[in-house]
Coordinates of C-alpha atoms in Angstrom, one line a residue:
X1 CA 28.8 -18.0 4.0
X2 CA 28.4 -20.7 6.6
X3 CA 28.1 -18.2 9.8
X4 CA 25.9 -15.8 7.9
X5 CA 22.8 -18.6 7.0
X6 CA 23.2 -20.2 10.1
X7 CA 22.7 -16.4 11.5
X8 CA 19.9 -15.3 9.0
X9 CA 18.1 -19.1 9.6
X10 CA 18.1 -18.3 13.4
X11 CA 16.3 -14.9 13.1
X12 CA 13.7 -15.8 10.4
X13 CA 13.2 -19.0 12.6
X14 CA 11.7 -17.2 15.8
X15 CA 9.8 -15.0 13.2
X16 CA 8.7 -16.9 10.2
X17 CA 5.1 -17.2 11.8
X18 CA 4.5 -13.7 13.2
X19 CA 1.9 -12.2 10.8
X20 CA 1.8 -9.0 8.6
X21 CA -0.1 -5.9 9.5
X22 CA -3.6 -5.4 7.8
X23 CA -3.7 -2.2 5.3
X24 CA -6.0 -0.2 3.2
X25 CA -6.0 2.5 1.5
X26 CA -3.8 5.2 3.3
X27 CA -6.4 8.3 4.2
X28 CA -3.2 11.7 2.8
X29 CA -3.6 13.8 1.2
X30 CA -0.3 13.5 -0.2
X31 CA -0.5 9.7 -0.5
X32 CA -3.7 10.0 -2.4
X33 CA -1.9 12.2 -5.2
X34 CA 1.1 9.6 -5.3
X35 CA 3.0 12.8 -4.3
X36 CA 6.3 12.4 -2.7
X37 CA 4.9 10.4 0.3
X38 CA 8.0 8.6 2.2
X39 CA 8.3 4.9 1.5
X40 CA 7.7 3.1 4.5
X41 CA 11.0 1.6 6.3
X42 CA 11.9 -2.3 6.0
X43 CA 11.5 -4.3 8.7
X44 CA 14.3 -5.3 10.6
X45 CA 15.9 -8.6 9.4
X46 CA 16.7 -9.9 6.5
X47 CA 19.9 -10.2 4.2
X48 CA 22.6 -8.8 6.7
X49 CA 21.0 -11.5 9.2
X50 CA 19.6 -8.9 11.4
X51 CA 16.2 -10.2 13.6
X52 CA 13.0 -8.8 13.2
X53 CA 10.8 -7.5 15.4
X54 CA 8.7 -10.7 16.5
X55 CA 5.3 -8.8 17.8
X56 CA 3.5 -9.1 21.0
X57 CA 5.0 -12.1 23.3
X58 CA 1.3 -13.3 23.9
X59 CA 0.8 -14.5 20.3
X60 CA 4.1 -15.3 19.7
X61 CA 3.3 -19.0 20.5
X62 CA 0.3 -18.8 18.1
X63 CA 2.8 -17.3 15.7
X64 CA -0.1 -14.5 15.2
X65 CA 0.8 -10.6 15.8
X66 CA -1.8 -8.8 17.5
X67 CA -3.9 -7.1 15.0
X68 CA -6.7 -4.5 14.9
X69 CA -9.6 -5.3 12.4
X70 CA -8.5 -4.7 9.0
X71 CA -9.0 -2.3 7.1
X72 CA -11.7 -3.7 4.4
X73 CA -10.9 -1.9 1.9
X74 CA -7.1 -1.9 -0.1
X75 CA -7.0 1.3 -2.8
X76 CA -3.8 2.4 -4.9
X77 CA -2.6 4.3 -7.8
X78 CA -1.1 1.7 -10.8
X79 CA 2.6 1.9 -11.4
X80 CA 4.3 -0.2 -13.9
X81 CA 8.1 1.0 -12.5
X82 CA 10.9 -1.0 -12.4
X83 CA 13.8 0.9 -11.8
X84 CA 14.3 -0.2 -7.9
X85 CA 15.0 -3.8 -9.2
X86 CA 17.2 -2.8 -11.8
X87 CA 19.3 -0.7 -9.8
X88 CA 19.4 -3.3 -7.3
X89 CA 20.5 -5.8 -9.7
X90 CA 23.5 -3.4 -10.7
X91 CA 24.3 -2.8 -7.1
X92 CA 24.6 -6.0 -6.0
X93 CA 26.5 -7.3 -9.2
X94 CA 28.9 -4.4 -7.9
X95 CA 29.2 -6.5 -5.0
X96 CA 27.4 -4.5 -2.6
X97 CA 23.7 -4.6 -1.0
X98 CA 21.5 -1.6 -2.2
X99 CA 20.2 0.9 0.3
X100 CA 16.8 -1.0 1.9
X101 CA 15.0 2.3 1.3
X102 CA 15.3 2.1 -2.3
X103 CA 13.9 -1.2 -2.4
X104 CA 10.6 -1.4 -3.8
X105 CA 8.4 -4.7 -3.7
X106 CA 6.1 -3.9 -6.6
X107 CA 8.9 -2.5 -8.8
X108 CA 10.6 -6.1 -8.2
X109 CA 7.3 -7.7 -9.3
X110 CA 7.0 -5.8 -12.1
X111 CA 10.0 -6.4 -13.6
X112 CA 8.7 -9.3 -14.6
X113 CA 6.1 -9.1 -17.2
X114 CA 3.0 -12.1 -17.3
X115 CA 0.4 -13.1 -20.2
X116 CA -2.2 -12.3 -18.4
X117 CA -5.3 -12.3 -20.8
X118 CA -5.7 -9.1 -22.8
X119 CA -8.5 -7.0 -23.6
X120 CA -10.0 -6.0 -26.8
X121 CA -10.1 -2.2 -26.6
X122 CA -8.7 0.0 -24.1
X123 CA -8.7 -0.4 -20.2
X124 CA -7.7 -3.7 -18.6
X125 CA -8.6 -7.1 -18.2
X126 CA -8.5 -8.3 -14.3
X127 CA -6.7 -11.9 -13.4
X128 CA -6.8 -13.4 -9.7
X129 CA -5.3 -16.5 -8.3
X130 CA -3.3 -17.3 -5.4
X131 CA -1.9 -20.3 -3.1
X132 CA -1.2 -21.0 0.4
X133 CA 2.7 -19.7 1.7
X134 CA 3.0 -22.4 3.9
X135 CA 2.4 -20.5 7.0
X136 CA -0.8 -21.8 8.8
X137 CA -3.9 -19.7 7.6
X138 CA -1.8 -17.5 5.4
X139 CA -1.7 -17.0 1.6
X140 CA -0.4 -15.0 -1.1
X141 CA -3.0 -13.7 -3.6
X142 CA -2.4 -12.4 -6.7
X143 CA -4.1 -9.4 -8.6
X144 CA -3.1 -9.0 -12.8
X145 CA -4.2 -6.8 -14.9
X146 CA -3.0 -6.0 -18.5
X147 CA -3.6 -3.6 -21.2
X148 CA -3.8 -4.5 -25.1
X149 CA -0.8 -5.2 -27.0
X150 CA 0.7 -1.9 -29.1
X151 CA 0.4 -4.2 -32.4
X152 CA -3.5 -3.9 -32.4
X153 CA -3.6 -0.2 -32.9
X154 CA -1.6 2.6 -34.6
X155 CA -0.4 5.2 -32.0
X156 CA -0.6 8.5 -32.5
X157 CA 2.2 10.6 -33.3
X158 CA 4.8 11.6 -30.7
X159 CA 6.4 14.8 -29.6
X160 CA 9.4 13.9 -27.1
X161 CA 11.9 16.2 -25.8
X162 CA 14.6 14.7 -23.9
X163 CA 16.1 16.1 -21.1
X164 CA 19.9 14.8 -20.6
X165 CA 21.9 15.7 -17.2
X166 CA 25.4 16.2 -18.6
X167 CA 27.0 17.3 -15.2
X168 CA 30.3 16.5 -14.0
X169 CA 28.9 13.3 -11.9
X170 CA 27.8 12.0 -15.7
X171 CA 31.5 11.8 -16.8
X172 CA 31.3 8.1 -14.7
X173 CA 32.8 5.8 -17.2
X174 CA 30.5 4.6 -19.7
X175 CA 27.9 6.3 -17.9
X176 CA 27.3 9.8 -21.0
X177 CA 27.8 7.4 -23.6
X178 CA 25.2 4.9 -22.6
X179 CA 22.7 7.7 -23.2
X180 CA 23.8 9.3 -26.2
X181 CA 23.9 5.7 -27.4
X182 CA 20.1 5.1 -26.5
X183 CA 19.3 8.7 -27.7
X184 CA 21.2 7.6 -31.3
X185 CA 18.7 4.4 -31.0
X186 CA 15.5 6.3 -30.4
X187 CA 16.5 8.5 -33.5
X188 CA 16.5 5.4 -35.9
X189 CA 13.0 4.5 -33.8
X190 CA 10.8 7.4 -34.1
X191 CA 8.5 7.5 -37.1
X192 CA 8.5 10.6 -39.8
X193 CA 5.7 12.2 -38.4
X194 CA 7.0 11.9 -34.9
X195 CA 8.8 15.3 -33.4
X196 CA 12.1 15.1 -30.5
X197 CA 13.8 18.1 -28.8
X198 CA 16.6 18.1 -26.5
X199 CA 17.5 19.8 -23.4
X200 CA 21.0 19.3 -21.7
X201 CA 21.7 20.5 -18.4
X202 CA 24.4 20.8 -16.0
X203 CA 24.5 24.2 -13.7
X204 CA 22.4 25.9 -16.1
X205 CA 20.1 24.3 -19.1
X206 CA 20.5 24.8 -22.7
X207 CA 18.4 23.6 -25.7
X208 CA 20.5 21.5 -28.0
X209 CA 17.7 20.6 -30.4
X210 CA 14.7 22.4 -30.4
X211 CA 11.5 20.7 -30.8
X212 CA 11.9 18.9 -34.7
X213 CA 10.3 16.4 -36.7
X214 CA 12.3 13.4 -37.6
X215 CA 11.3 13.4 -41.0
X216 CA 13.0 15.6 -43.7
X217 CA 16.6 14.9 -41.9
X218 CA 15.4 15.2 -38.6
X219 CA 17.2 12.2 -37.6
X220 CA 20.6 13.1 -38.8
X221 CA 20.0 16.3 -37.0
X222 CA 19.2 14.8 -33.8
X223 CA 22.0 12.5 -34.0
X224 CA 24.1 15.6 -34.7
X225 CA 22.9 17.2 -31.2
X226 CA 23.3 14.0 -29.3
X227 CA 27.4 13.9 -30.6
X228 CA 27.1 17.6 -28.5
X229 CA 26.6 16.2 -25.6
X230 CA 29.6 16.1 -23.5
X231 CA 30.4 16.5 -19.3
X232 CA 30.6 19.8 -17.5
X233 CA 29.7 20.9 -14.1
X234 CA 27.0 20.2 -11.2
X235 CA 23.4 19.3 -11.7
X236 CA 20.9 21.7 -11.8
X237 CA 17.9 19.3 -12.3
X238 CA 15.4 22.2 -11.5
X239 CA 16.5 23.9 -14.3
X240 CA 16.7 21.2 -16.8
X241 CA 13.0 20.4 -15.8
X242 CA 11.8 24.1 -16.0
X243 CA 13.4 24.3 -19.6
X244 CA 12.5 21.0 -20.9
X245 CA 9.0 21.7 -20.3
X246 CA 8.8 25.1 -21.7
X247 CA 10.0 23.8 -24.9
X248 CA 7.7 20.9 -24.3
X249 CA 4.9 22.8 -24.2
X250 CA 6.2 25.2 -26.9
X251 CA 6.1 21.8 -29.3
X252 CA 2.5 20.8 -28.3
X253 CA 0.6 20.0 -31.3
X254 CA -3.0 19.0 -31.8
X255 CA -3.6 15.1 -32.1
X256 CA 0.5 14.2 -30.8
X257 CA 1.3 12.8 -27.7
X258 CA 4.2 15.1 -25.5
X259 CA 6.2 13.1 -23.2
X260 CA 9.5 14.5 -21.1
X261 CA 12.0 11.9 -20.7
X262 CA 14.5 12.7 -18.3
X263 CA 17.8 10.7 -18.8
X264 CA 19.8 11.9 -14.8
X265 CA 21.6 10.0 -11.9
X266 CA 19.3 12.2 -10.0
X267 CA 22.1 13.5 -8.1
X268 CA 20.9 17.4 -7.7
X269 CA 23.4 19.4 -6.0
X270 CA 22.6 23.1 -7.2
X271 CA 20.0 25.1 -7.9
X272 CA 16.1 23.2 -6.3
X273 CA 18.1 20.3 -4.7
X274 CA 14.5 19.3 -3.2
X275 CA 11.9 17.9 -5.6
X276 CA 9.0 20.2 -3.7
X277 CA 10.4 23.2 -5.5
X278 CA 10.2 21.3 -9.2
X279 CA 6.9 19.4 -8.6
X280 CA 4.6 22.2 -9.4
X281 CA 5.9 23.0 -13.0
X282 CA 5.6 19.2 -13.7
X283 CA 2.1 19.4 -12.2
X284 CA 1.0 22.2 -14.2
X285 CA 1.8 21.2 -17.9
X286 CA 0.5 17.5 -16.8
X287 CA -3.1 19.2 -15.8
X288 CA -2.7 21.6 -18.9
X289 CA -1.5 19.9 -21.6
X290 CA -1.1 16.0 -20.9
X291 CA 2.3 16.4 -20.5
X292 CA 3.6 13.5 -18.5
X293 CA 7.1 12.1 -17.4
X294 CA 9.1 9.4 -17.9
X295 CA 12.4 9.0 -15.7
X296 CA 15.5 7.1 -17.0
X297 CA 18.1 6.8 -14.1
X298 CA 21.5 5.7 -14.8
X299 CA 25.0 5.4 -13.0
X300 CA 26.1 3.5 -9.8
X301 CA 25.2 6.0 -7.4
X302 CA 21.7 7.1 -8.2
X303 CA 19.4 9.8 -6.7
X304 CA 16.5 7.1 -7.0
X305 CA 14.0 8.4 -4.3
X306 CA 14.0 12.1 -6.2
X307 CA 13.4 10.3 -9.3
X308 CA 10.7 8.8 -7.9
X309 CA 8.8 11.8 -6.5
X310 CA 9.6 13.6 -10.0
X311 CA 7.6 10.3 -12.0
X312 CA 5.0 10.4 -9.8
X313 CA 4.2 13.8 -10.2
X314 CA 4.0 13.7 -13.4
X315 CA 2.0 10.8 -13.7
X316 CA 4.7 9.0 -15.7
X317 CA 7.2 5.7 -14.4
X318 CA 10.8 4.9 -14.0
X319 CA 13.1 3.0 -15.4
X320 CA 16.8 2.1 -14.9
X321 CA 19.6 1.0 -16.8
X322 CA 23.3 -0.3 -16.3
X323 CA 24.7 -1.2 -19.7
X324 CA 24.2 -0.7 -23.1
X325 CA 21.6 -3.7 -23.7
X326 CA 19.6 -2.4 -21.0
X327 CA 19.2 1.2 -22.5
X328 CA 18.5 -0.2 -26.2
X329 CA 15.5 -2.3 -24.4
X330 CA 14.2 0.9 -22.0
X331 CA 14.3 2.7 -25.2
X332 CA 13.2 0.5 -28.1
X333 CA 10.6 -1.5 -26.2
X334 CA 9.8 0.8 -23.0
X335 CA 9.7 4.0 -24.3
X336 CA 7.3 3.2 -27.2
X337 CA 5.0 1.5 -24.6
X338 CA 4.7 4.6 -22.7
X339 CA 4.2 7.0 -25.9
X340 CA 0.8 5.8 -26.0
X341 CA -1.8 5.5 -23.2
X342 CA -4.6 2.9 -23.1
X343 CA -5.7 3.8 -19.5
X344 CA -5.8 7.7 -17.5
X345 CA -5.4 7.8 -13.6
X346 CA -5.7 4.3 -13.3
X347 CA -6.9 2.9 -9.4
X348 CA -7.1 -0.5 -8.3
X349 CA -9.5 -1.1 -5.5
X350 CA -9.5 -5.0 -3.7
X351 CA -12.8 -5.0 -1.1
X352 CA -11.9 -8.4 1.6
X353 CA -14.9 -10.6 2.6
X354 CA -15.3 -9.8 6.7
X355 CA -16.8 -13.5 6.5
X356 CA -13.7 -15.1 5.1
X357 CA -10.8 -12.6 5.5
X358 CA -9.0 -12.4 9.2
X359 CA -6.1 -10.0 8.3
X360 CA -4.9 -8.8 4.6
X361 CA -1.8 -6.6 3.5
X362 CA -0.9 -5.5 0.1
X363 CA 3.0 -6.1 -0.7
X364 CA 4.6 -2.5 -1.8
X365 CA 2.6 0.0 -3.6
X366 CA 3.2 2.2 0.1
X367 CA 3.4 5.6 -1.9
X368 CA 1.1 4.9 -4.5
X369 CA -1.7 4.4 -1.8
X370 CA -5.0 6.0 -2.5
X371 CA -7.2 7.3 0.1
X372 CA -10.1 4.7 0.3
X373 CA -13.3 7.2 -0.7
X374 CA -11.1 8.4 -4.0
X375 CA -11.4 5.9 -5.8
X376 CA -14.5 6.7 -7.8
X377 CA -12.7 11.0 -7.6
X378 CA -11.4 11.4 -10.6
X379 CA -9.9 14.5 -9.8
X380 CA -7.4 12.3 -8.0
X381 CA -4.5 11.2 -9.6
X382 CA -4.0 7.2 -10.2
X383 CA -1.4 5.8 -13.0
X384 CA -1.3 6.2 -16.9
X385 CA -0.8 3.0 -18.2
X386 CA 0.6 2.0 -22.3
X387 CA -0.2 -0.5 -24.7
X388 CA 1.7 -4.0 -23.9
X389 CA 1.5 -3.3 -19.9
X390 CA 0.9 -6.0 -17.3
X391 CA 0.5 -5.0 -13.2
X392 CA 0.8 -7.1 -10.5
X393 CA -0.3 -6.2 -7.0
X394 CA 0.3 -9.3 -4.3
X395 CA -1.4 -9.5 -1.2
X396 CA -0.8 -11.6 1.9
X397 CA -4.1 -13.1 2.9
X398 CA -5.2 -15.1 6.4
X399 CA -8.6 -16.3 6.0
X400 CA -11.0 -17.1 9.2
X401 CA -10.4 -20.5 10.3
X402 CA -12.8 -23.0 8.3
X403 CA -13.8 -20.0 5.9
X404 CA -14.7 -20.6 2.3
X405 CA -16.7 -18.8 0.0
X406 CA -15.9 -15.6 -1.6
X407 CA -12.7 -13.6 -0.2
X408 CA -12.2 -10.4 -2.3
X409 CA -13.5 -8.3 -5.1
X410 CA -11.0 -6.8 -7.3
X411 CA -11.9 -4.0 -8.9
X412 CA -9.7 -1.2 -11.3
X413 CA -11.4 1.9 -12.6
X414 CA -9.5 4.4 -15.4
X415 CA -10.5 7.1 -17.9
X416 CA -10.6 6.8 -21.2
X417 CA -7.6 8.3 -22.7
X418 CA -9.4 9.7 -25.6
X419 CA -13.1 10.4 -24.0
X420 CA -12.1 11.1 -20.1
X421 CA -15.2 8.7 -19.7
X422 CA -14.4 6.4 -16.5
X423 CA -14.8 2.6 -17.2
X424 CA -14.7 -0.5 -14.5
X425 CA -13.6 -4.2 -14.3
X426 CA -13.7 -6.7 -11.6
X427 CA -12.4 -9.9 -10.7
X428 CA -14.1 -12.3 -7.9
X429 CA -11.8 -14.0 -5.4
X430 CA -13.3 -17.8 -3.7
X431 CA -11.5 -19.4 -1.1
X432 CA -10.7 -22.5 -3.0
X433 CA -8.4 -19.7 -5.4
X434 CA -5.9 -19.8 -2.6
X435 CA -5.7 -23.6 -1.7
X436 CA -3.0 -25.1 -3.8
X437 CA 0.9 -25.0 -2.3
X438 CA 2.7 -21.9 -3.4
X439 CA 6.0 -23.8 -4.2
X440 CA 5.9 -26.5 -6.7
X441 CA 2.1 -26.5 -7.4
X442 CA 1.0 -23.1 -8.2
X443 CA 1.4 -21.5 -11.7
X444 CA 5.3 -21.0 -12.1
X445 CA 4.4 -17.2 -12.9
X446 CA 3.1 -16.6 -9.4
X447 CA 6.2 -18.7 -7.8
X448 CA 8.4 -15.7 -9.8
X449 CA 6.1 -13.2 -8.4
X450 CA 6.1 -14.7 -4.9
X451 CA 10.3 -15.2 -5.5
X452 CA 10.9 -11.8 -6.7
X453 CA 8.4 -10.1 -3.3
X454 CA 10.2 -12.1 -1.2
X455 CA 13.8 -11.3 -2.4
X456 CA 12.9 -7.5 -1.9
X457 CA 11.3 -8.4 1.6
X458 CA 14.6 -9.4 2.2
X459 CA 16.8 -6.9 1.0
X460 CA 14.5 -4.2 2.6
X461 CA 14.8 -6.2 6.0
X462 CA 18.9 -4.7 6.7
X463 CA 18.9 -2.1 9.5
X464 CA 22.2 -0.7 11.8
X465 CA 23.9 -2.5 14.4
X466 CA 26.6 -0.9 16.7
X467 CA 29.3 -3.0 14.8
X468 CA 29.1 -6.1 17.2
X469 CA 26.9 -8.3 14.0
X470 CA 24.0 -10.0 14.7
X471 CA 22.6 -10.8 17.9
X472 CA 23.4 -13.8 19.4
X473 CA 20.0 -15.0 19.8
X474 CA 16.4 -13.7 18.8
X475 CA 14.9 -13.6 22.0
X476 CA 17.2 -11.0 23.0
X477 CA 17.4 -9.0 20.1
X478 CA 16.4 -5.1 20.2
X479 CA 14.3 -4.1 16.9
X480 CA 16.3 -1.6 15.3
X481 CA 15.0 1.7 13.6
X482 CA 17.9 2.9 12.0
X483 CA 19.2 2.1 8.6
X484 CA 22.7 1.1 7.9
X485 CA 25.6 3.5 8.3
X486 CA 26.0 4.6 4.5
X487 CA 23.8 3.2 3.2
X488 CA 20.0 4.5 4.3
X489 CA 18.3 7.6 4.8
X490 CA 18.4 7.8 8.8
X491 CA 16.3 7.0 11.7
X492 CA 12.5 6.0 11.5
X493 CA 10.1 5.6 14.0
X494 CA 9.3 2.6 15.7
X495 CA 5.7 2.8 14.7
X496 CA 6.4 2.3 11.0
X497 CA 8.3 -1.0 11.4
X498 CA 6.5 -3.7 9.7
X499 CA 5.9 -7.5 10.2
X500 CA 8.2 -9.9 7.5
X501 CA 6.2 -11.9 4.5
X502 CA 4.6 -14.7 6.0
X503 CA 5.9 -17.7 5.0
X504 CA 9.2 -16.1 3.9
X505 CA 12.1 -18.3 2.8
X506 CA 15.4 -18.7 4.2
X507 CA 17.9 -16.8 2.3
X508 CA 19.3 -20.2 1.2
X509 CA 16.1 -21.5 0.2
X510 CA 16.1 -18.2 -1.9
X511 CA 18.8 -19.5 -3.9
X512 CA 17.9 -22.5 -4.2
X513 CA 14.0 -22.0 -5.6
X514 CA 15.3 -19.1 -7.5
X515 CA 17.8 -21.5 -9.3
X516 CA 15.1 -24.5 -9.6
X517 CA 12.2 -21.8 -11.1
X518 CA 15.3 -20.6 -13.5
X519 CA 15.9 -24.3 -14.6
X520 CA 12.2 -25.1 -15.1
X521 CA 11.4 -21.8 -16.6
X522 CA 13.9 -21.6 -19.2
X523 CA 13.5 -17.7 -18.5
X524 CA 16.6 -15.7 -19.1
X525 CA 15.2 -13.3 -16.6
X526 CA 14.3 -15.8 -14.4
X527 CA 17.7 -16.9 -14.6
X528 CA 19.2 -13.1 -13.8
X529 CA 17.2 -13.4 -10.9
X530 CA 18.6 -16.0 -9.8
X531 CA 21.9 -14.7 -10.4
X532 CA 21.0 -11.8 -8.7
X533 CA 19.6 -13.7 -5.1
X534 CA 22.8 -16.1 -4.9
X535 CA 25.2 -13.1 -5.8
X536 CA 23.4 -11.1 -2.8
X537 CA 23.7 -14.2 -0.4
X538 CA 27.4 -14.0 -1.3
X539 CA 28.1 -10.4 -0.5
X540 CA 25.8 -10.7 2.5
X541 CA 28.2 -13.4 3.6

């Protein structure tokens, strides 16, 4: 543990100052749809104690990376995921480091839900604040934005079909029974007037309960389909998603909301194996009927990238769960949130001051970006967003050098779910929002936000090595572009690597503010997260 902080201290050291690219809103058309476009690769560096590319030797000693003029503009899609933290937490508790490609910042973030303020009716209210990271000129700004609590209104009935992978890789201990168990939950959850069909599917799909209403013994008959539900052969997911939505579109009903939820590890090995060839059936009975997805991934290994692409198609989320108190929460608190919507194609748009703002980068959201001139196009896809939802987007900030004044105007834009008419809100941004420290003086939600960006900056920061370890010193360290053998995706190019987080902690500082916000916080969550950084540090070592 010793050698591995005194490795990890020496490479953040030589970078800790080098600043983060400027971004806005990513001009593909893929991006712009939230449609399958590759997450960026992590930087190089991080919790294996790898170095990270340090930028161009001419700023190094200002501890500034060359960059171009920003992009003014930052546009993206809302996404209230959280399934890449969760999975990470139930990888590393396994004691192993997940796969840096699956790591997403803003699904770390977002695990972690704030009280913002709420709004009265539908849409979102719009929070900013910030602080300074400690790196000179550099701060971390925070965007919030939250939907009204479910308690205000009545939703609208439901119609759910389920659509369960029971392939062989589901007979995973413990991994079949965590989902019938949640499916036997949602059963004593759904209202009367509510409807649920279920599709199983393994190397062909079957409907086990067609689409039903729960009351009149609807429940007990659902329960009796979910008991049917046992392990058979490889996983088919393409045709579990054409059938599912057939007989979800079969059990459209005027005035009812129609959700898929897909409960998979993801792991397709027959049949489409690539999501391109599924994509277009989910897109159609979105744009047709409202239809959208919600992905619950389960098991150690987990296709998580294809269940990303699916959820984004579909305009739905992700979520992941581990054990059986995980599920009962996706599926008793999670679940009902995204039944109803207060917002349709949701965008969040942040304009920088070129008076005030040097450089600027948004932290995750990479394939949720939104092409800049969409975000008044409402024919482009954004997020749908439930009662009870909070969103966080961080940005790293470097004003001008004696700036002050206004810095940013941050703006989100949605439909009405009911009317389709769009509707605005904006938050202001002044310099003096980002003055206070970061650690010990700013609000001890944004210290969780800032902790929980950084831990993911840091677990996205592993890349290969030829076996010898780390290098022996930065200066003669050779960025690498390939993931670890194992555990990544493959090689990326150089021109996708990415400056760290300024100001970014040590991995022991990690623990140790991650402990200290747990303590002051009193947040069991907080305190899992800090379980979680000092467990990582310990497999790391």
């Amino acid at each position: 543990m010793r050698r591995f902080i005194m490795a990890v201290a020496a490479a953040l050291a030589a970078v800790l100052l080098a600043a983060c690219t400027g971004g806005g809103g990513a001009n593909q058309d893929a991006a712009s749809k939230g449609e399958g476009a590759a997450p960026p690769p992590p930087p190089a560096g991080g919790f294996d104690g790898e170095p990270r590319d340090q930028g161009d030797a001419a700023q190094e000693q200002k501890g500034i990376a060359p960059t171009q003029q920003p992009d003014l503009l930052s546009t993206f899609g809302l996404d209230v995921d959280t399934a890449s933290y969760s999975y990470a937490r139930r990888t590393i508790a396994a004691g192993r480091l997940p796969a840096p490609e699956t790591v997403r910042h803003e699904e770390f973030v977002n695990s972690f839900r704030q009280d913002y303020p709420r709004p009265e009716g539908n849409g979102f209210s719009v929070s900013t604040d910030g602080a300074r990271t400690g790196q000179d000129g550099w701060s971390l700004m925070r965007v919030g934005l939250a939907t009204q609590d479910a308690e205000r209104t009545r939703r609208p009935p439901a119609s759910l079909t389920f659509v369960v992978d029971v392939s062989g890789s589901m007979s995973e201990t413990g991994r079949l029974d965590l989902v019938r168990d949640a499916l036997d939950t949602t059963a004593g959850e759904l209202r009367a007037e509510d409807s649920a069909a279920i599709v199983a599917f393994s190397d062909e799909a079957r409907t086990v309960l067609p689409m039903t209403p729960m009351g009149d013994g609807g429940r007990e008959r659902m329960r009796d389909a979910v008991e049917q539900l046992r392990p058979t052969d490889s996983t088919n997911v393409e045709a579990g998603i054409r059938q599912g939505y057939d007989v979800a579109v079969d059990g459209v009903r005027e005035g009812t909301t129609n959700r898929v939820v897909l409960l998979s590890d993801a792991l397709a090995n027959t049949g489409a194996t690539d999501a391109d060839n599924i994509l277009e059936r989910i897109a159609d009975a979105r744009r047709a009927h409202g239809i959208t997805l919600f992905g619950v991934g389960v098991g150690s290994d987990y296709g998580d990238a294809f269940m990303e692409r699916l959820t984004n198609r579909g305009d739905g989320h992700t979520s992941y769960v581990s054990d059986r108190k995980s599920a009962r929460r996706v599926f008793t608190e999670e679940l009902p949130r995204h039944i109803e919507l207060r917002a349709r194609d949701a965008k969040a748009q942040v304009a920088f001051d070129p008076q005030t703002v040097a450089d600027h980068r948004l932290i995750g959201y990479e394939n949720r970006q939104v092409a800049d001139q969409d975000f008044r196009n409402d024919a482009v896809d954004g997020g749908e967003i439930g009662p009870g939802h909070t969103v966080t987007a961080l940005y790293a900030v470097r004003l001008k050098e004696g700036a002050g004044g206004h810095v940013a105007t941050a703006t989100v834009r949605w439909l009405d779910p009911k009317t389709r008419a769009p509707h605005e809100e904006s938050s202001q941004v002044e310099a003096a929002t980002l003055g206070g420290r970061l650690w010990g003086a700013a609000d001890t939600s944004l210290q969780v936000d800032a902790l929980a960006a950084y831990f993911a900056d840091a677990l996205r920061g592993r890349s290969t090595d030829d076996g010898a370890g780390p290098s022996a010193s930065p200066e003669s360290a050779v960025p690498k572009t390939k993931l670890r053998s194992g555990s990544g995706s493959g090689t990326v190019p150089d021109s996708a690597q990415t400056q760290p987080l300024p100001g970014a902690p040590t991995v022991d500082e990690l623990v140790e503010r991650s402990g200290a916000l747990a303590e002051q916080t009193g947040s069991r969550q907080v305190e899992e997260l800090a379980e979680t950084v000092r467990k990582a540090a310990e497999v790391a070592g």
